PDB file of C-alpha atoms in Angstrom:
ATOM      1  CA  MET A   1     141.711  58.692  22.729  1.00  0.00           C
ATOM      2  CA  GLN A   2     140.455  55.489  24.299  1.00  0.00           C
ATOM      3  CA  ALA A   3     142.796  53.273  22.261  1.00  0.00           C
ATOM      4  CA  ASP A   4     145.842  55.236  23.408  1.00  0.00           C
ATOM      5  CA  TYR A   5     145.584  54.253  27.084  1.00  0.00           C
ATOM      6  CA  PRO A   6     145.477  50.766  28.589  1.00  0.00           C
ATOM      7  CA  SER A   7     142.578  49.993  30.893  1.00  0.00           C
ATOM      8  CA  LEU A   8     141.351  47.078  32.915  1.00  0.00           C
ATOM      9  CA  THR A   9     138.037  46.204  34.504  1.00  0.00           C
ATOM     10  CA  HIS A  10     138.261  44.983  38.072  1.00  0.00           C
ATOM     11  CA  HIS A  11     135.411  43.524  40.131  1.00  0.00           C
ATOM     12  CA  TYR A  12     135.417  44.115  43.872  1.00  0.00           C
ATOM     13  CA  GLY A  13     132.125  42.245  44.351  1.00  0.00           C
ATOM     14  CA  ALA A  14     129.978  39.597  42.710  1.00  0.00           C
ATOM     15  CA  MET A  15     127.464  41.924  41.021  1.00  0.00           C
ATOM     16  CA  ALA A  16     128.110  43.543  37.647  1.00  0.00           C
ATOM     17  CA  CYS A  17     127.840  47.033  39.158  1.00  0.00           C
ATOM     18  CA  GLN A  18     130.480  46.226  41.792  1.00  0.00           C
ATOM     19  CA  ALA A  19     133.306  46.975  39.423  1.00  0.00           C
ATOM     20  CA  GLY A  20     135.331  49.791  37.982  1.00  0.00           C
ATOM     21  CA  GLU A  21     137.551  50.607  35.053  1.00  0.00           C
ATOM     22  CA  LEU A  22     141.124  51.595  35.769  1.00  0.00           C
ATOM     23  CA  TRP A  23     142.722  53.801  33.115  1.00  0.00           C
ATOM     24  CA  LEU A  24     146.505  53.997  33.194  1.00  0.00           C
ATOM     25  CA  PRO A  25     148.657  56.832  31.816  1.00  0.00           C
ATOM     26  CA  SER A  26     152.170  56.375  30.485  1.00  0.00           C
ATOM     27  CA  ARG A  27     153.871  57.807  33.604  1.00  0.00           C
ATOM     28  CA  THR A  28     155.050  55.500  36.370  1.00  0.00           C
ATOM     29  CA  SER A  29     153.429  55.417  39.823  1.00  0.00           C
ATOM     30  CA  PRO A  30     150.770  58.013  38.943  1.00  0.00           C
ATOM     31  CA  PRO A  31     148.393  59.695  41.355  1.00  0.00           C
ATOM     32  CA  VAL A  32     144.910  58.200  41.240  1.00  0.00           C
ATOM     33  CA  VAL A  33     141.627  59.989  40.633  1.00  0.00           C
ATOM     34  CA  VAL A  34     138.629  57.990  41.852  1.00  0.00           C
ATOM     35  CA  LEU A  35     135.464  58.984  39.982  1.00  0.00           C
ATOM     36  CA  LEU A  36     131.995  58.503  41.476  1.00  0.00           C
ATOM     37  CA  HIS A  37     129.071  59.054  39.131  1.00  0.00           C
ATOM     38  CA  GLY A  38     125.774  60.705  39.950  1.00  0.00           C
ATOM     39  CA  GLY A  39     122.234  59.839  38.946  1.00  0.00           C
ATOM     40  CA  PHE A  40     120.241  60.293  42.165  1.00  0.00           C
ATOM     41  CA  TRP A  41     121.698  57.038  43.603  1.00  0.00           C
ATOM     42  CA  ARG A  42     119.476  54.976  41.303  1.00  0.00           C
ATOM     43  CA  LEU A  43     119.261  53.082  38.047  1.00  0.00           C
ATOM     44  CA  PRO A  44     119.818  53.457  35.136  1.00  0.00           C
ATOM     45  CA  TRP A  45     122.702  55.885  35.557  1.00  0.00           C
ATOM     46  CA  GLY A  46     126.159  54.404  35.921  1.00  0.00           C
ATOM     47  CA  ARG A  47     129.864  54.967  35.559  1.00  0.00           C
ATOM     48  CA  GLU A  48     129.648  55.370  31.780  1.00  0.00           C
ATOM     49  CA  GLN A  49     128.537  58.954  32.521  1.00  0.00           C
ATOM     50  CA  LEU A  50     132.101  59.783  33.483  1.00  0.00           C
ATOM     51  CA  HIS A  51     134.013  58.019  30.703  1.00  0.00           C
ATOM     52  CA  PRO A  52     134.823  61.300  28.895  1.00  0.00           C
ATOM     53  CA  LEU A  53     136.217  62.811  32.106  1.00  0.00           C
ATOM     54  CA  ALA A  54     138.166  59.623  32.854  1.00  0.00           C
ATOM     55  CA  LEU A  55     139.844  59.634  29.477  1.00  0.00           C
ATOM     56  CA  ASP A  56     140.736  63.304  29.677  1.00  0.00           C
ATOM     57  CA  LEU A  57     142.201  62.909  33.166  1.00  0.00           C
ATOM     58  CA  CYS A  58     144.235  59.933  31.972  1.00  0.00           C
ATOM     59  CA  ARG A  59     145.568  62.044  29.115  1.00  0.00           C
ATOM     60  CA  ARG A  60     146.699  64.548  31.741  1.00  0.00           C
ATOM     61  CA  GLY A  61     148.765  61.901  33.553  1.00  0.00           C
ATOM     62  CA  PHE A  62     146.385  60.589  36.212  1.00  0.00           C
ATOM     63  CA  ALA A  63     145.438  56.986  36.754  1.00  0.00           C
ATOM     64  CA  VAL A  64     141.644  56.980  36.871  1.00  0.00           C
ATOM     65  CA  TRP A  65     139.492  54.492  38.773  1.00  0.00           C
ATOM     66  CA  ASN A  66     135.964  55.017  37.423  1.00  0.00           C
ATOM     67  CA  MET A  67     133.966  52.866  39.782  1.00  0.00           C
ATOM     68  CA  GLY A  68     130.397  51.718  40.058  1.00  0.00           C
ATOM     69  CA  TYR A  69     128.304  50.813  43.088  1.00  0.00           C
ATOM     70  CA  ARG A  70     124.920  49.305  43.896  1.00  0.00           C
ATOM     71  CA  ARG A  71     122.139  51.731  43.075  1.00  0.00           C
ATOM     72  CA  LEU A  72     118.495  51.914  44.073  1.00  0.00           C
ATOM     73  CA  GLY A  73     116.709  49.311  41.998  1.00  0.00           C
ATOM     74  CA  GLU A  74     119.499  46.764  42.425  1.00  0.00           C
ATOM     75  CA  ASP A  75     119.692  44.075  45.083  1.00  0.00           C
ATOM     76  CA  GLY A  76     121.306  45.648  48.142  1.00  0.00           C
ATOM     77  CA  GLY A  77     121.182  49.225  46.842  1.00  0.00           C
ATOM     78  CA  GLY A  78     120.608  51.894  49.478  1.00  0.00           C
ATOM     79  CA  TRP A  79     121.605  51.752  53.134  1.00  0.00           C
ATOM     80  CA  PRO A  80     124.018  50.236  53.852  1.00  0.00           C
ATOM     81  CA  GLY A  81     124.902  48.497  50.570  1.00  0.00           C
ATOM     82  CA  THR A  82     125.625  51.558  48.442  1.00  0.00           C
ATOM     83  CA  PHE A  83     127.877  52.985  51.135  1.00  0.00           C
ATOM     84  CA  GLU A  84     129.622  49.664  51.712  1.00  0.00           C
ATOM     85  CA  ASP A  85     130.343  49.477  47.991  1.00  0.00           C
ATOM     86  CA  VAL A  86     131.981  52.884  47.944  1.00  0.00           C
ATOM     87  CA  ARG A  87     134.302  51.819  50.731  1.00  0.00           C
ATOM     88  CA  ALA A  88     135.020  48.449  49.133  1.00  0.00           C
ATOM     89  CA  GLY A  89     135.584  49.997  45.714  1.00  0.00           C
ATOM     90  CA  LEU A  90     138.033  52.483  47.150  1.00  0.00           C
ATOM     91  CA  ASP A  91     139.926  49.768  49.014  1.00  0.00           C
ATOM     92  CA  ALA A  92     140.064  47.722  45.808  1.00  0.00           C
ATOM     93  CA  LEU A  93     142.888  50.028  44.714  1.00  0.00           C
ATOM     94  CA  ALA A  94     145.072  48.331  47.328  1.00  0.00           C
ATOM     95  CA  ASP A  95     144.117  44.949  45.866  1.00  0.00           C
ATOM     96  CA  LEU A  96     145.160  46.148  42.409  1.00  0.00           C
ATOM     97  CA  VAL A  97     148.521  47.295  43.755  1.00  0.00           C
ATOM     98  CA  GLY A  98     148.893  43.892  45.394  1.00  0.00           C
ATOM     99  CA  GLN A  99     148.358  42.338  41.964  1.00  0.00           C
ATOM    100  CA  GLY A 100     151.221  44.372  40.518  1.00  0.00           C
ATOM    101  CA  VAL A 101     149.516  47.522  39.220  1.00  0.00           C
ATOM    102  CA  VAL A 102     151.789  50.483  39.969  1.00  0.00           C
ATOM    103  CA  LEU A 103     149.783  53.284  41.598  1.00  0.00           C
ATOM    104  CA  ASP A 104     150.644  55.955  44.153  1.00  0.00           C
ATOM    105  CA  LEU A 105     148.201  55.220  46.960  1.00  0.00           C
ATOM    106  CA  HIS A 106     149.526  58.197  48.907  1.00  0.00           C
ATOM    107  CA  ARG A 107     147.970  60.424  46.240  1.00  0.00           C
ATOM    108  CA  VAL A 108     144.395  59.218  45.877  1.00  0.00           C
ATOM    109  CA  LEU A 109     141.955  61.988  44.973  1.00  0.00           C
ATOM    110  CA  LEU A 110     138.188  61.525  45.113  1.00  0.00           C
ATOM    111  CA  VAL A 111     135.949  63.279  42.579  1.00  0.00           C
ATOM    112  CA  GLY A 112     132.185  62.877  42.473  1.00  0.00           C
ATOM    113  CA  HIS A 113     129.314  64.544  40.638  1.00  0.00           C
ATOM    114  CA  SER A 114     125.918  65.240  42.224  1.00  0.00           C
ATOM    115  CA  ALA A 115     124.925  62.090  44.172  1.00  0.00           C
ATOM    116  CA  GLY A 116     128.439  60.853  43.438  1.00  0.00           C
ATOM    117  CA  GLY A 117     129.723  64.058  44.984  1.00  0.00           C
ATOM    118  CA  HIS A 118     127.776  63.181  48.113  1.00  0.00           C
ATOM    119  CA  LEU A 119     129.412  59.738  48.164  1.00  0.00           C
ATOM    120  CA  ALA A 120     132.883  61.158  47.511  1.00  0.00           C
ATOM    121  CA  LEU A 121     132.633  63.618  50.410  1.00  0.00           C
ATOM    122  CA  TRP A 122     131.195  60.908  52.641  1.00  0.00           C
ATOM    123  CA  ALA A 123     134.028  58.517  51.734  1.00  0.00           C
ATOM    124  CA  ALA A 124     136.637  61.196  52.387  1.00  0.00           C
ATOM    125  CA  ALA A 125     135.511  61.362  56.002  1.00  0.00           C
ATOM    126  CA  ARG A 126     136.739  57.838  56.686  1.00  0.00           C
ATOM    127  CA  HIS A 127     140.076  57.451  58.426  1.00  0.00           C
ATOM    128  CA  ASP A 128     140.435  53.680  58.356  1.00  0.00           C
ATOM    129  CA  GLY A 129     141.033  51.130  55.639  1.00  0.00           C
ATOM    130  CA  PRO A 130     144.056  50.611  53.387  1.00  0.00           C
ATOM    131  CA  VAL A 131     143.314  53.556  51.066  1.00  0.00           C
ATOM    132  CA  ARG A 132     143.056  57.008  52.617  1.00  0.00           C
ATOM    133  CA  PRO A 133     142.125  59.836  50.244  1.00  0.00           C
ATOM    134  CA  LEU A 134     144.476  62.791  50.031  1.00  0.00           C
ATOM    135  CA  ALA A 135     141.735  65.215  48.964  1.00  0.00           C
ATOM    136  CA  VAL A 136     138.202  65.328  47.564  1.00  0.00           C
ATOM    137  CA  ALA A 137     136.339  67.379  44.972  1.00  0.00           C
ATOM    138  CA  GLY A 138     132.561  67.608  44.837  1.00  0.00           C
ATOM    139  CA  LEU A 139     130.982  68.668  41.544  1.00  0.00           C
ATOM    140  CA  ALA A 140     127.584  70.134  42.443  1.00  0.00           C
ATOM    141  CA  PRO A 141     127.452  67.666  45.337  1.00  0.00           C
ATOM    142  CA  VAL A 142     124.548  66.813  47.602  1.00  0.00           C
ATOM    143  CA  THR A 143     125.963  67.758  51.000  1.00  0.00           C
ATOM    144  CA  ASP A 144     122.928  67.463  53.281  1.00  0.00           C
ATOM    145  CA  LEU A 145     120.452  64.599  52.840  1.00  0.00           C
ATOM    146  CA  ARG A 146     117.840  66.127  55.155  1.00  0.00           C
ATOM    147  CA  ARG A 147     117.820  69.257  53.058  1.00  0.00           C
ATOM    148  CA  CYS A 148     117.674  67.172  49.898  1.00  0.00           C
ATOM    149  CA  HIS A 149     114.651  65.276  51.232  1.00  0.00           C
ATOM    150  CA  GLU A 150     112.810  68.542  51.758  1.00  0.00           C
ATOM    151  CA  PHE A 151     113.792  70.002  48.369  1.00  0.00           C
ATOM    152  CA  VAL A 152     113.459  67.313  45.732  1.00  0.00           C
ATOM    153  CA  ARG A 153     110.277  66.489  43.873  1.00  0.00           C
ATOM    154  CA  GLU A 154     110.769  62.795  44.630  1.00  0.00           C
ATOM    155  CA  PRO A 155     111.591  62.590  48.344  1.00  0.00           C
ATOM    156  CA  GLU A 156     110.727  58.900  48.242  1.00  0.00           C
ATOM    157  CA  VAL A 157     114.151  58.374  46.634  1.00  0.00           C
ATOM    158  CA  LEU A 158     115.805  59.573  49.842  1.00  0.00           C
ATOM    159  CA  ARG A 159     113.452  57.429  51.899  1.00  0.00           C
ATOM    160  CA  THR A 160     114.414  54.411  49.821  1.00  0.00           C
ATOM    161  CA  LEU A 161     118.105  55.264  50.043  1.00  0.00           C
ATOM    162  CA  LEU A 162     118.089  55.503  53.837  1.00  0.00           C
ATOM    163  CA  GLY A 163     115.086  53.399  54.757  1.00  0.00           C
ATOM    164  CA  GLY A 164     112.845  56.194  55.994  1.00  0.00           C
ATOM    165  CA  THR A 165     112.387  59.905  56.556  1.00  0.00           C
ATOM    166  CA  PRO A 166     114.783  62.290  58.320  1.00  0.00           C
ATOM    167  CA  THR A 167     112.604  61.821  61.393  1.00  0.00           C
ATOM    168  CA  SER A 168     112.241  58.038  61.386  1.00  0.00           C
ATOM    169  CA  GLN A 169     115.884  57.434  60.386  1.00  0.00           C
ATOM    170  CA  ALA A 170     117.545  60.483  61.920  1.00  0.00           C
ATOM    171  CA  GLU A 171     120.781  58.657  62.769  1.00  0.00           C
ATOM    172  CA  ARG A 172     121.210  57.310  59.239  1.00  0.00           C
ATOM    173  CA  TYR A 173     120.697  60.769  57.755  1.00  0.00           C
ATOM    174  CA  ARG A 174     123.306  62.086  60.173  1.00  0.00           C
ATOM    175  CA  GLN A 175     125.825  59.363  59.389  1.00  0.00           C
ATOM    176  CA  ALA A 176     125.311  59.667  55.642  1.00  0.00           C
ATOM    177  CA  SER A 177     125.330  63.469  55.241  1.00  0.00           C
ATOM    178  CA  PRO A 178     128.734  65.034  54.525  1.00  0.00           C
ATOM    179  CA  VAL A 179     127.772  68.185  56.411  1.00  0.00           C
ATOM    180  CA  ASP A 180     127.453  66.059  59.556  1.00  0.00           C
ATOM    181  CA  CYS A 181     130.817  64.369  58.932  1.00  0.00           C
ATOM    182  CA  LEU A 182     132.777  67.624  59.219  1.00  0.00           C
ATOM    183  CA  PRO A 183     135.626  68.078  59.650  1.00  0.00           C
ATOM    184  CA  LEU A 184     136.704  65.649  56.930  1.00  0.00           C
ATOM    185  CA  GLY A 185     140.365  66.308  57.616  1.00  0.00           C
ATOM    186  CA  VAL A 186     141.378  66.565  53.943  1.00  0.00           C
ATOM    187  CA  PRO A 187     141.428  69.450  51.426  1.00  0.00           C
ATOM    188  CA  GLN A 188     138.135  69.922  49.602  1.00  0.00           C
ATOM    189  CA  LEU A 189     137.156  71.655  46.390  1.00  0.00           C
ATOM    190  CA  ILE A 190     133.465  72.285  45.788  1.00  0.00           C
ATOM    191  CA  LEU A 191     132.539  73.342  42.257  1.00  0.00           C
ATOM    192  CA  HIS A 192     129.013  74.547  41.568  1.00  0.00           C
ATOM    193  CA  GLY A 193     127.249  76.198  38.648  1.00  0.00           C
ATOM    194  CA  SER A 194     125.387  79.440  39.162  1.00  0.00           C
ATOM    195  CA  GLU A 195     122.465  78.116  37.074  1.00  0.00           C
ATOM    196  CA  ASP A 196     122.129  74.716  38.750  1.00  0.00           C
ATOM    197  CA  GLU A 197     118.447  73.879  39.221  1.00  0.00           C
ATOM    198  CA  ALA A 198     118.970  70.303  40.440  1.00  0.00           C
ATOM    199  CA  VAL A 199     121.218  70.988  43.433  1.00  0.00           C
ATOM    200  CA  PRO A 200     120.915  74.501  44.898  1.00  0.00           C
ATOM    201  CA  LEU A 201     124.109  76.528  45.036  1.00  0.00           C
ATOM    202  CA  VAL A 202     123.321  77.612  48.599  1.00  0.00           C
ATOM    203  CA  TRP A 203     123.891  74.046  49.799  1.00  0.00           C
ATOM    204  CA  SER A 204     127.509  74.239  48.671  1.00  0.00           C
ATOM    205  CA  GLN A 205     127.912  77.745  50.047  1.00  0.00           C
ATOM    206  CA  ASP A 206     126.669  76.652  53.460  1.00  0.00           C
ATOM    207  CA  TYR A 207     128.720  73.464  53.389  1.00  0.00           C
ATOM    208  CA  VAL A 208     131.999  75.241  52.670  1.00  0.00           C
ATOM    209  CA  ARG A 209     131.277  77.844  55.349  1.00  0.00           C
ATOM    210  CA  LEU A 210     130.740  75.084  57.906  1.00  0.00           C
ATOM    211  CA  ALA A 211     133.785  73.147  56.686  1.00  0.00           C
ATOM    212  CA  LEU A 212     135.972  76.198  57.186  1.00  0.00           C
ATOM    213  CA  GLN A 213     134.489  76.775  60.637  1.00  0.00           C
ATOM    214  CA  ALA A 214     135.322  73.158  61.477  1.00  0.00           C
ATOM    215  CA  GLY A 215     138.944  73.706  60.470  1.00  0.00           C
ATOM    216  CA  ASP A 216     138.974  72.022  57.062  1.00  0.00           C
ATOM    217  CA  ALA A 217     140.829  73.414  54.066  1.00  0.00           C
ATOM    218  CA  ALA A 218     137.810  73.891  51.819  1.00  0.00           C
ATOM    219  CA  GLN A 219     137.091  76.181  48.893  1.00  0.00           C
ATOM    220  CA  LEU A 220     134.061  76.912  46.758  1.00  0.00           C
ATOM    221  CA  THR A 221     134.360  77.870  43.099  1.00  0.00           C
ATOM    222  CA  VAL A 222     131.169  79.061  41.410  1.00  0.00           C
ATOM    223  CA  ILE A 223     131.069  78.702  37.611  1.00  0.00           C
ATOM    224  CA  GLU A 224     128.925  81.478  36.210  1.00  0.00           C
ATOM    225  CA  GLY A 225     126.244  80.475  33.734  1.00  0.00           C
ATOM    226  CA  MET A 226     126.746  76.753  34.259  1.00  0.00           C
ATOM    227  CA  ASP A 227     124.025  74.186  34.898  1.00  0.00           C
ATOM    228  CA  HIS A 228     124.069  70.823  36.647  1.00  0.00           C
ATOM    229  CA  MET A 229     124.917  68.446  33.820  1.00  0.00           C
ATOM    230  CA  ARG A 230     127.668  70.455  32.137  1.00  0.00           C
ATOM    231  CA  PHE A 231     130.109  68.946  34.643  1.00  0.00           C
ATOM    232  CA  LEU A 232     130.110  65.819  32.474  1.00  0.00           C
ATOM    233  CA  ASP A 233     131.756  67.739  29.609  1.00  0.00           C
ATOM    234  CA  PRO A 234     135.584  67.664  29.703  1.00  0.00           C
ATOM    235  CA  ALA A 235     135.593  70.863  27.630  1.00  0.00           C
ATOM    236  CA  SER A 236     133.726  72.803  30.335  1.00  0.00           C
ATOM    237  CA  GLU A 237     135.280  75.525  32.454  1.00  0.00           C
ATOM    238  CA  ALA A 238     134.439  73.498  35.547  1.00  0.00           C
ATOM    239  CA  HIS A 239     136.565  70.605  34.313  1.00  0.00           C
ATOM    240  CA  GLN A 240     139.484  72.924  33.639  1.00  0.00           C
ATOM    241  CA  GLN A 241     139.173  74.295  37.175  1.00  0.00           C
ATOM    242  CA  LEU A 242     139.036  70.760  38.549  1.00  0.00           C
ATOM    243  CA  CYS A 243     142.140  69.686  36.629  1.00  0.00           C
ATOM    244  CA  ARG A 244     144.179  72.642  37.821  1.00  0.00           C
ATOM    245  CA  TRP A 245     143.254  71.825  41.416  1.00  0.00           C
ATOM    246  CA  LEU A 246     144.052  68.125  41.000  1.00  0.00           C
ATOM    247  CA  VAL A 247     147.474  68.918  39.547  1.00  0.00           C
ATOM    248  CA  ARG A 248     148.249  71.304  42.399  1.00  0.00           C
ATOM    249  CA  ILE A 249     147.044  69.013  45.183  1.00  0.00           C
ATOM    250  CA  SER A 250     148.781  65.937  43.806  1.00  0.00           C
ATOM    251  CA  ALA A 251     152.067  67.860  43.517  1.00  0.00           C
ATOM    252  CA  GLU A 252     152.099  69.111  47.109  1.00  0.00           C
TER     253      GLU A 252
END
C-alpha cells in the first residue's frame, strides 16, 4: 500500500523529531487527518506507531499528517516544548499549502491515541493560529493529568512532563488538561475499549459528560472487549468507527 501513495517528510523544527510525514491521496484538495502518537509522552515511541493507520486513512481519501514532537528524554521535551511542538506541527500544514501542496485547511481533523489523544484534545482547544481544527477524536485519551498522576505506576513521568506535582505546578496541570479546557468548541469523538487497563474508561465517561454539560458536541463510543493497544490496528472495530465518523464530519 505504501508505494501507491505519494508522501513527503516535512520538518517544522531543527530536531529530527520535529517533523511529520504527509501522505496524499489521489483526490484533489482532500480533508486532512492529523495523527498524534502515544507512548506516555516519552522515548522511544514515535510516529511510526501510526503508520498503518495513516496508510489506511490515505486509502480512504484523506490526506494524513503523521507528526512527531519532542518527547521526554529529548532536549526540550515536556513543558512547554512538547506543547509548543504540537502547535507548530499543526501550523506547518499552512506552510505546506504555501509551498503548493493542495490541502483543505477548512477540514482539518485531529486524531490522537493515549498521550497523543491528550495532545489532540489540548490542541483542539486553541482558537488562534493559521490552522483551526474542525473536529477531534481521542482514542483512549488521557483527559485529566491530575487524575493520571494519581493513577499511574510511574507518576514521575507526569512530574517530568509538567515540571512538578499537581500541587506544585497546579496552573500547568490546569492549562494542559483537556478536561480543564472545556468547552473546546469543536465536535469530539472519544473511543475507548471496555478492557483498557492503561487508561481507565471512567476518565472518558466523565470527560464526555462534562463536555456535554459545557455545551460541546461530544460523544463516547465504547468498544466491547477491546484493550488499549488495539487502536493501532487498522482492522480493529475502533478504527472502523473512527473512519465512519471522520467521513461524516468532513462531509458536513
